[in-house]
C-alpha positions as a printed NumPy array, in Angstrom:
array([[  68.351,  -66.254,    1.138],
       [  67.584,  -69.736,    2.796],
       [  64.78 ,  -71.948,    1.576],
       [  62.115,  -70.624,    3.68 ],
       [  62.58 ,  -67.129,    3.315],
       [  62.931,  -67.788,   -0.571],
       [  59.13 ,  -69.389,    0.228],
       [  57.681,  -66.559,    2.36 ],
       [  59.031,  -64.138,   -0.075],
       [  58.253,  -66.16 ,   -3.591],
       [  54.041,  -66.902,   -1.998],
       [  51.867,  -64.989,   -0.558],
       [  45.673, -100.059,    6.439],
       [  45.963, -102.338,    3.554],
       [  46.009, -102.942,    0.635],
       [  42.243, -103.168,   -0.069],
       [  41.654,  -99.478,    1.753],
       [  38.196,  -98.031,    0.148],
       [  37.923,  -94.537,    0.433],
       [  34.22 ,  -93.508,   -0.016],
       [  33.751,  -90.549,   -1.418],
       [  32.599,  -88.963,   -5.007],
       [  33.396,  -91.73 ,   -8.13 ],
       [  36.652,  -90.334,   -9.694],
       [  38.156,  -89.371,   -6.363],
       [  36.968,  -92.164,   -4.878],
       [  39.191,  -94.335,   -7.286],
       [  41.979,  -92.423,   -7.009],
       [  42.657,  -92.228,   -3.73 ],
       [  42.118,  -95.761,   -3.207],
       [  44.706,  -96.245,   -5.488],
       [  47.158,  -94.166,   -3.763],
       [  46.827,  -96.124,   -0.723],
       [  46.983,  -99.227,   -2.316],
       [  50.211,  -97.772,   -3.823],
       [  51.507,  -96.993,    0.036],
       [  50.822, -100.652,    1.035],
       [  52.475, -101.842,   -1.847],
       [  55.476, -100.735,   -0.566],
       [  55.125, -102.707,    2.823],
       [  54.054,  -99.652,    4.502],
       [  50.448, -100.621,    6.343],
       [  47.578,  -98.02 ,    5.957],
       [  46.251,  -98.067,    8.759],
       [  42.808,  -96.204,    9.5  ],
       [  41.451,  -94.912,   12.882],
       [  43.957,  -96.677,   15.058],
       [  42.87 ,  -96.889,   18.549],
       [  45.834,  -94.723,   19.501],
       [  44.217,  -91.842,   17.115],
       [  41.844,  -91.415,   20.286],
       [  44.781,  -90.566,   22.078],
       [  46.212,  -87.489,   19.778],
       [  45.596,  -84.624,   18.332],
       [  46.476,  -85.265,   14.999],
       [  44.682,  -86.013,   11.261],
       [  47.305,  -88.565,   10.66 ],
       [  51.104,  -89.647,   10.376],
       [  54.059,  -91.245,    8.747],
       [  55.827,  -93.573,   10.642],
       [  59.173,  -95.203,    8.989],
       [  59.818,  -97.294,   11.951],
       [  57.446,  -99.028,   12.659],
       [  56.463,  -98.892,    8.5  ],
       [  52.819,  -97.582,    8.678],
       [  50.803,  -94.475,    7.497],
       [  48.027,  -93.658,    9.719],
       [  45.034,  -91.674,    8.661],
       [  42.676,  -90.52 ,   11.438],
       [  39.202,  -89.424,   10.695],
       [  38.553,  -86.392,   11.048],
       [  34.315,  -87.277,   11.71 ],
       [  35.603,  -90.825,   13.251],
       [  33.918,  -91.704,   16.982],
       [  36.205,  -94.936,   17.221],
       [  37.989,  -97.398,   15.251],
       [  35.664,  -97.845,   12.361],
       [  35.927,  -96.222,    9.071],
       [  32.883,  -93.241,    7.927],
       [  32.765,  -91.093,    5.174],
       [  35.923,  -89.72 ,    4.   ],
       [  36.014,  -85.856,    4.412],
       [  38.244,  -83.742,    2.056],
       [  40.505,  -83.406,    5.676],
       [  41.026,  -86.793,    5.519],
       [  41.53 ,  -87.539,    1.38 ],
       [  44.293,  -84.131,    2.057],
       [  45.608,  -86.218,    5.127],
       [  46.284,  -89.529,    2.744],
       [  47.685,  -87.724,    0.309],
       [  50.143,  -85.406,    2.548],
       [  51.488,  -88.452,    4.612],
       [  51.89 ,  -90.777,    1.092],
       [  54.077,  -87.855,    0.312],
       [  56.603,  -88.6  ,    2.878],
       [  56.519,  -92.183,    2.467],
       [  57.674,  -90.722,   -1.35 ],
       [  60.067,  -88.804,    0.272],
       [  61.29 ,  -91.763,    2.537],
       [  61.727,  -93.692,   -1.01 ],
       [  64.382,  -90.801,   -2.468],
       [  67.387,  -92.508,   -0.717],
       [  65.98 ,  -96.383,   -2.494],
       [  65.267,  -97.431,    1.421],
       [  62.299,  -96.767,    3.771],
       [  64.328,  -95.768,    6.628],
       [  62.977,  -92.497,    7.387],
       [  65.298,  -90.672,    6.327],
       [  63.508,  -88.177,    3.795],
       [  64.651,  -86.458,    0.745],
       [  62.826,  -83.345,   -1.064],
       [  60.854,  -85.269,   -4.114],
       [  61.254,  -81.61 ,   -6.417],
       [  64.395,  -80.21 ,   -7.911],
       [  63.015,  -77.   ,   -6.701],
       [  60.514,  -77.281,   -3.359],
       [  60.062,  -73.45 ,   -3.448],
       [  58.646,  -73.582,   -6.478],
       [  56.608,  -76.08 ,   -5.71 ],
       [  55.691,  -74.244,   -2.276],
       [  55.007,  -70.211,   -4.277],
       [  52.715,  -72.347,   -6.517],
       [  50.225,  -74.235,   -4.196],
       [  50.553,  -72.432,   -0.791],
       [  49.391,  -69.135,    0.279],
       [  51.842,  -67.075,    2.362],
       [  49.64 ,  -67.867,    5.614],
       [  49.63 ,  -71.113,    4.689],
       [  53.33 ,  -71.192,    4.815],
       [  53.828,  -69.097,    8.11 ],
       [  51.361,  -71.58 ,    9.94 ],
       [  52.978,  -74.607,    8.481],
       [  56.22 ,  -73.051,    9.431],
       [  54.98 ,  -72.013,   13.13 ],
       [  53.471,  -75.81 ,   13.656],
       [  57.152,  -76.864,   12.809],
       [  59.205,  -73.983,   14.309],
       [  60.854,  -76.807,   16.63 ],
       [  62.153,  -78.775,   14.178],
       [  65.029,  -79.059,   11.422],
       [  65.405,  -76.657,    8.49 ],
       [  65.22 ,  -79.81 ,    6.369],
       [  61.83 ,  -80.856,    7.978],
       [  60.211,  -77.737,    7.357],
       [  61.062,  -78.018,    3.699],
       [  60.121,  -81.466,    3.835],
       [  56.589,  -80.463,    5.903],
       [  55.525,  -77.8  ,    3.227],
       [  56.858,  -79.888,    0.233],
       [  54.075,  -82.518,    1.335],
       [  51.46 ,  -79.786,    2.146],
       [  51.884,  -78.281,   -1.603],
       [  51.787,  -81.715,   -2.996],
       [  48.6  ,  -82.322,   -0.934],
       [  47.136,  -79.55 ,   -2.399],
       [  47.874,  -80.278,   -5.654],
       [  45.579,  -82.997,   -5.364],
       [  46.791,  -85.205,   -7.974],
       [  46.725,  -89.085,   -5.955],
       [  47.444,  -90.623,   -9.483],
       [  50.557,  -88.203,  -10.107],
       [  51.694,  -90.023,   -6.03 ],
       [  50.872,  -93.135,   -7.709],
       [  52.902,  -92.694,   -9.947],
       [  55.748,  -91.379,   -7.991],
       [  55.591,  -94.055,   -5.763],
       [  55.761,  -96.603,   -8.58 ],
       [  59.432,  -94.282,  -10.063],
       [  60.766,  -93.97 ,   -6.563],
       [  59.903,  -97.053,   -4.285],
       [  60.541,  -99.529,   -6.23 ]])
């Protein structure tokens, strides 16, 4: 059985980005995207062109930036982070982790865990996975696996565990 049926049947802009929200998380997750720019890759919040999709956020090798977009913004300035967003920071810093696995950002991406599924059957519901799945049905095998790989470690929320994967992998 392939990787995603294994998973269906297993579950049911720099360096100085604050992140306001509660005290522990707040640290945390300010230190995960400090981690991301350490790595040359520019965190980047509310972009202009964020107004222009329909999208929480994105990874983008080539031109080596993570965008988060605000889920309450109304333009380019930062507000209150919402959980959305913290979830959004953590998901793309995965694949900037996952961008590290082959010691190059060149965004070509490489499962982080000997064993995704696992990883999936323990964080992700089984409707989780079949709308994750459905947003992806277009793309690669390897992609999907990729996708719900950084959705389960988004959920996990752990930012100082991607700290310190970015600190074993990226450099």
């Amino acid at each position: 059985m392939n990787f995603i049926g294994k998973a269906l049947a297993g579950v049911t802009a720099v360096a100085s980005v604050m992140v306001p929200v509660q005290a522990g998380s707040y640290e945390e997750h300010t230190q995960l995207a400090r981690a991301v720019a350490s790595t040359g890759v520019k965190v980047l919040i509310n972009p202009p062109i964020c107004q222009q999709k329909d999208a929480f956020g994105w990874y983008d090798a080539r031109n080596s930036m993570l965008v988060v977009c605000q889920e309450n913004a109304k333009g380019t300035k930062m507000v209150v982070w919402t959980q959305e967003d913290l979830d959004t920071l953590r998901h793309e810093a995965h694949h900037v982790v996952q961008d590290c696995m082959d010691n190059a950002l060149d965004g070509e991406l490489e499962s982080v865990y000997v064993s995704p599924e696992r990883l999936v059957r323990a964080y992700l519901s089984n409707e989780q996975v079949v709308s994750i799945l459905e947003m992806y049905e277009d793309e690669s095998k390897d992609r999907q696996i990729h996708e719900l790989e950084a959705f389960s470690v988004a959920t996990m929320n752990n930012p100082l565990e991607q700290v310190d994967d970015i600190n074993k992998y990226c450099f």
